[in-house]
Each structure stands twice: as structure tokens, then as C-alpha cells.
Amino acid sequence: FPSFLLIPTVPPGYSSLFHNNLPTFTMGVTKEVISNGDGKTYPKRGDKLTMHYTGKLTNGNVFDSSVKRGQPFSFTIGVGQVIKGWDEGVIKMSLGEKATLKISSDYGYGARGAGGVIPPNADLIFEVELLKIN
């Protein structure tokens, strides 16, 4: 096979690719717990959730924060109301948990970006807290 057809392998959690001199995330979403929730109450697809969040680009610039506004965000999980990284990451959180979600661009806003504040192909970092499962 020609060498350009070989796909380099990268250990889980690492990426050999860089975009604008910033590391990119491996495809998908990873969750890092900041503080534990109750460990027993988890959302299910179709549940309405209430969350606090702060969204940042990988360079640290905050693009949105419900915390700063003092207004929690509510949505239905698992039905495509939010980006794929949230649908797949938040559903793994228990009630009261605070976590960091690292979301690759394909699980975020992809090539289109969003609202003039999230550039195309941007990896995202969200600090999220699961406040309520309705």
C-alpha cells in the first residue's frame, strides 16, 4: 500500500494533530469529574435537565456562560437539542456532579462554527454542573 493510505495510530486521550498551534482533542467527548454527584441518579434519554455551564475555546477564551448570567440552561437530553458532545457527555453525569467536558469539533459545531464566536473546526471545553433532572 502507498504510505499515504496508512492511518497513524494515536494513544487514547492524545492527538498528534495541531490546529493554529493548539492541541486538538481525539474525536468525541471526554469527561473529567471536578466534584462528584450523588452517584446514583443519572439522566436518561428524553429527560429534561437543568445545568450551569461555562464554554471555552482551547485558548481559554470564554464564549458563553450560564453561570455569569446567573441563569441555568434547560434542555432535553439525547434528542439532538444540544451538540453531540453534550448529549454523550452529560448523560454520564450523576445529579449534582460538576465536570469538564472536552469536546472535539466534530462533536461540537464542526466546520460551520457558531454565532461568530466559535470558529469553524473548534474543539471546545465546557465546565458543566448537573443541577436538576426533571
PDB file of C-alpha atoms in Angstrom:
ATOM      1  CA  PHE A   1       0.000   0.000   0.000  1.00  0.00           C
ATOM      2  CA  PRO A   2       1.162   3.559  -0.568  1.00  0.00           C
ATOM      3  CA  SER A   3       2.282   5.111   2.740  1.00  0.00           C
ATOM      4  CA  PHE A   4      -0.274   7.937   2.483  1.00  0.00           C
ATOM      5  CA  LEU A   5      -3.052   5.343   2.897  1.00  0.00           C
ATOM      6  CA  LEU A   6      -1.748   4.299   6.296  1.00  0.00           C
ATOM      7  CA  ILE A   7      -3.566   5.938   9.176  1.00  0.00           C
ATOM      8  CA  PRO A   8      -1.253   6.786  12.070  1.00  0.00           C
ATOM      9  CA  THR A   9      -2.410   5.456  15.415  1.00  0.00           C
ATOM     10  CA  VAL A  10      -2.509   7.736  18.431  1.00  0.00           C
ATOM     11  CA  PRO A  11      -2.868   6.566  22.039  1.00  0.00           C
ATOM     12  CA  PRO A  12      -6.306   7.229  23.592  1.00  0.00           C
ATOM     13  CA  GLY A  13      -6.586  10.735  25.043  1.00  0.00           C
ATOM     14  CA  TYR A  14      -3.868  12.153  22.797  1.00  0.00           C
ATOM     15  CA  SER A  15      -3.783  13.746  19.399  1.00  0.00           C
ATOM     16  CA  SER A  16      -0.842  14.243  17.106  1.00  0.00           C
ATOM     17  CA  LEU A  17      -2.707  16.939  15.210  1.00  0.00           C
ATOM     18  CA  PHE A  18      -2.441  20.645  15.886  1.00  0.00           C
ATOM     19  CA  HIS A  19      -4.713  23.427  14.671  1.00  0.00           C
ATOM     20  CA  ASN A  20      -3.458  27.012  14.974  1.00  0.00           C
ATOM     21  CA  ASN A  21      -0.628  25.686  17.184  1.00  0.00           C
ATOM     22  CA  LEU A  22      -3.156  24.422  19.742  1.00  0.00           C
ATOM     23  CA  PRO A  23      -3.597  20.732  20.506  1.00  0.00           C
ATOM     24  CA  THR A  24      -6.792  19.168  19.212  1.00  0.00           C
ATOM     25  CA  PHE A  25      -8.790  16.536  21.057  1.00  0.00           C
ATOM     26  CA  THR A  26      -9.304  12.993  19.948  1.00  0.00           C
ATOM     27  CA  MET A  27     -12.669  12.521  18.281  1.00  0.00           C
ATOM     28  CA  GLY A  28     -15.648  12.668  20.615  1.00  0.00           C
ATOM     29  CA  VAL A  29     -16.037  13.790  24.185  1.00  0.00           C
ATOM     30  CA  THR A  30     -14.114  13.100  27.376  1.00  0.00           C
ATOM     31  CA  LYS A  31     -15.397  13.842  30.868  1.00  0.00           C
ATOM     32  CA  GLU A  32     -13.224  14.769  33.835  1.00  0.00           C
ATOM     33  CA  VAL A  33     -15.011  14.951  37.194  1.00  0.00           C
ATOM     34  CA  ILE A  34     -14.431  18.142  39.187  1.00  0.00           C
ATOM     35  CA  SER A  35     -16.781  17.216  42.046  1.00  0.00           C
ATOM     36  CA  ASN A  36     -18.873  14.083  42.438  1.00  0.00           C
ATOM     37  CA  GLY A  37     -22.642  13.999  42.229  1.00  0.00           C
ATOM     38  CA  ASP A  38     -24.869  11.616  44.156  1.00  0.00           C
ATOM     39  CA  GLY A  39     -23.504   8.667  42.153  1.00  0.00           C
ATOM     40  CA  LYS A  40     -26.932   7.071  41.700  1.00  0.00           C
ATOM     41  CA  THR A  41     -29.259   9.453  39.837  1.00  0.00           C
ATOM     42  CA  TYR A  42     -28.343   9.615  36.133  1.00  0.00           C
ATOM     43  CA  PRO A  43     -30.299  11.217  33.289  1.00  0.00           C
ATOM     44  CA  LYS A  44     -31.984   9.083  30.650  1.00  0.00           C
ATOM     45  CA  ARG A  45     -32.655   9.953  27.028  1.00  0.00           C
ATOM     46  CA  GLY A  46     -35.677  12.268  26.914  1.00  0.00           C
ATOM     47  CA  ASP A  47     -35.203  13.708  30.437  1.00  0.00           C
ATOM     48  CA  LYS A  48     -35.321  17.487  30.816  1.00  0.00           C
ATOM     49  CA  LEU A  49     -32.131  18.668  32.523  1.00  0.00           C
ATOM     50  CA  THR A  50     -31.147  21.941  34.168  1.00  0.00           C
ATOM     51  CA  MET A  51     -27.438  22.775  34.053  1.00  0.00           C
ATOM     52  CA  HIS A  52     -24.934  25.500  34.663  1.00  0.00           C
ATOM     53  CA  TYR A  53     -22.062  25.745  32.173  1.00  0.00           C
ATOM     54  CA  THR A  54     -19.121  27.810  31.038  1.00  0.00           C
ATOM     55  CA  GLY A  55     -17.919  27.231  27.469  1.00  0.00           C
ATOM     56  CA  LYS A  56     -14.350  27.975  26.408  1.00  0.00           C
ATOM     57  CA  LEU A  57     -12.200  27.623  23.344  1.00  0.00           C
ATOM     58  CA  THR A  58      -8.918  25.724  23.751  1.00  0.00           C
ATOM     59  CA  ASN A  59      -7.065  29.059  24.011  1.00  0.00           C
ATOM     60  CA  GLY A  60      -9.035  29.776  27.212  1.00  0.00           C
ATOM     61  CA  ASN A  61     -11.391  32.404  25.777  1.00  0.00           C
ATOM     62  CA  VAL A  62     -14.874  32.075  27.301  1.00  0.00           C
ATOM     63  CA  PHE A  63     -17.594  32.259  24.636  1.00  0.00           C
ATOM     64  CA  ASP A  64     -20.659  31.713  26.845  1.00  0.00           C
ATOM     65  CA  SER A  65     -21.548  31.143  30.489  1.00  0.00           C
ATOM     66  CA  SER A  66     -24.877  30.494  32.184  1.00  0.00           C
ATOM     67  CA  VAL A  67     -23.017  30.954  35.480  1.00  0.00           C
ATOM     68  CA  LYS A  68     -22.037  34.516  34.567  1.00  0.00           C
ATOM     69  CA  ARG A  69     -25.638  35.286  33.530  1.00  0.00           C
ATOM     70  CA  GLY A  70     -26.984  33.661  36.699  1.00  0.00           C
ATOM     71  CA  GLN A  71     -29.461  31.772  34.501  1.00  0.00           C
ATOM     72  CA  PRO A  72     -29.247  27.941  34.367  1.00  0.00           C
ATOM     73  CA  PHE A  73     -29.840  26.276  30.999  1.00  0.00           C
ATOM     74  CA  SER A  74     -32.587  23.669  30.477  1.00  0.00           C
ATOM     75  CA  PHE A  75     -32.825  21.173  27.621  1.00  0.00           C
ATOM     76  CA  THR A  76     -33.929  17.642  26.792  1.00  0.00           C
ATOM     77  CA  ILE A  77     -31.045  15.135  26.730  1.00  0.00           C
ATOM     78  CA  GLY A  78     -30.420  12.646  23.935  1.00  0.00           C
ATOM     79  CA  VAL A  79     -32.748  14.113  21.309  1.00  0.00           C
ATOM     80  CA  GLY A  80     -30.387  16.444  19.427  1.00  0.00           C
ATOM     81  CA  GLN A  81     -31.369  19.725  21.137  1.00  0.00           C
ATOM     82  CA  VAL A  82     -27.717  20.305  22.063  1.00  0.00           C
ATOM     83  CA  ILE A  83     -24.390  19.445  20.464  1.00  0.00           C
ATOM     84  CA  LYS A  84     -23.471  15.767  20.305  1.00  0.00           C
ATOM     85  CA  GLY A  85     -20.680  16.244  22.873  1.00  0.00           C
ATOM     86  CA  TRP A  86     -23.264  17.359  25.441  1.00  0.00           C
ATOM     87  CA  ASP A  87     -25.733  14.583  24.565  1.00  0.00           C
ATOM     88  CA  GLU A  88     -22.993  11.970  25.032  1.00  0.00           C
ATOM     89  CA  GLY A  89     -21.080  13.575  27.917  1.00  0.00           C
ATOM     90  CA  VAL A  90     -23.843  14.896  30.185  1.00  0.00           C
ATOM     91  CA  ILE A  91     -25.772  11.617  30.171  1.00  0.00           C
ATOM     92  CA  LYS A  92     -22.803  10.069  32.044  1.00  0.00           C
ATOM     93  CA  MET A  93     -23.102  12.585  34.903  1.00  0.00           C
ATOM     94  CA  SER A  94     -24.967  11.991  38.145  1.00  0.00           C
ATOM     95  CA  LEU A  95     -27.173  14.578  39.833  1.00  0.00           C
ATOM     96  CA  GLY A  96     -25.096  17.352  41.418  1.00  0.00           C
ATOM     97  CA  GLU A  97     -21.912  16.403  39.534  1.00  0.00           C
ATOM     98  CA  LYS A  98     -19.604  19.089  38.221  1.00  0.00           C
ATOM     99  CA  ALA A  99     -17.313  18.083  35.346  1.00  0.00           C
ATOM    100  CA  THR A 100     -15.205  19.289  32.462  1.00  0.00           C
ATOM    101  CA  LEU A 101     -16.273  18.089  29.015  1.00  0.00           C
ATOM    102  CA  LYS A 102     -13.569  18.216  26.347  1.00  0.00           C
ATOM    103  CA  ILE A 103     -15.353  18.085  23.010  1.00  0.00           C
ATOM    104  CA  SER A 104     -13.743  17.642  19.603  1.00  0.00           C
ATOM    105  CA  SER A 105     -15.076  19.882  16.834  1.00  0.00           C
ATOM    106  CA  ASP A 106     -16.966  17.022  15.140  1.00  0.00           C
ATOM    107  CA  TYR A 107     -18.973  16.576  18.379  1.00  0.00           C
ATOM    108  CA  GLY A 108     -19.376  20.358  18.685  1.00  0.00           C
ATOM    109  CA  TYR A 109     -20.208  22.806  15.903  1.00  0.00           C
ATOM    110  CA  GLY A 110     -17.929  21.314  13.239  1.00  0.00           C
ATOM    111  CA  ALA A 111     -16.929  23.174  10.105  1.00  0.00           C
ATOM    112  CA  ARG A 112     -19.759  25.714  10.444  1.00  0.00           C
ATOM    113  CA  GLY A 113     -18.735  27.144  13.838  1.00  0.00           C
ATOM    114  CA  ALA A 114     -21.421  29.087  15.713  1.00  0.00           C
ATOM    115  CA  GLY A 115     -22.688  32.606  16.113  1.00  0.00           C
ATOM    116  CA  GLY A 116     -19.463  34.321  15.118  1.00  0.00           C
ATOM    117  CA  VAL A 117     -17.935  33.373  18.498  1.00  0.00           C
ATOM    118  CA  ILE A 118     -16.992  29.741  17.846  1.00  0.00           C
ATOM    119  CA  PRO A 119     -14.701  29.414  14.836  1.00  0.00           C
ATOM    120  CA  PRO A 120     -15.018  26.576  12.321  1.00  0.00           C
ATOM    121  CA  ASN A 121     -13.481  23.260  13.448  1.00  0.00           C
ATOM    122  CA  ALA A 122     -13.000  24.469  17.038  1.00  0.00           C
ATOM    123  CA  ASP A 123     -12.515  21.988  19.856  1.00  0.00           C
ATOM    124  CA  LEU A 124     -14.420  23.101  22.959  1.00  0.00           C
ATOM    125  CA  ILE A 125     -14.103  22.863  26.735  1.00  0.00           C
ATOM    126  CA  PHE A 126     -17.202  23.090  28.923  1.00  0.00           C
ATOM    127  CA  GLU A 127     -17.328  23.187  32.691  1.00  0.00           C
ATOM    128  CA  VAL A 128     -20.800  21.809  33.444  1.00  0.00           C
ATOM    129  CA  GLU A 129     -22.878  21.146  36.554  1.00  0.00           C
ATOM    130  CA  LEU A 130     -25.988  18.962  36.572  1.00  0.00           C
ATOM    131  CA  LEU A 131     -28.430  20.845  38.801  1.00  0.00           C
ATOM    132  CA  LYS A 132     -31.755  19.084  38.130  1.00  0.00           C
ATOM    133  CA  ILE A 133     -33.268  16.131  36.334  1.00  0.00           C
ATOM    134  CA  ASN A 134     -36.951  16.971  35.755  1.00  0.00           C
TER     135      ASN A 134
END
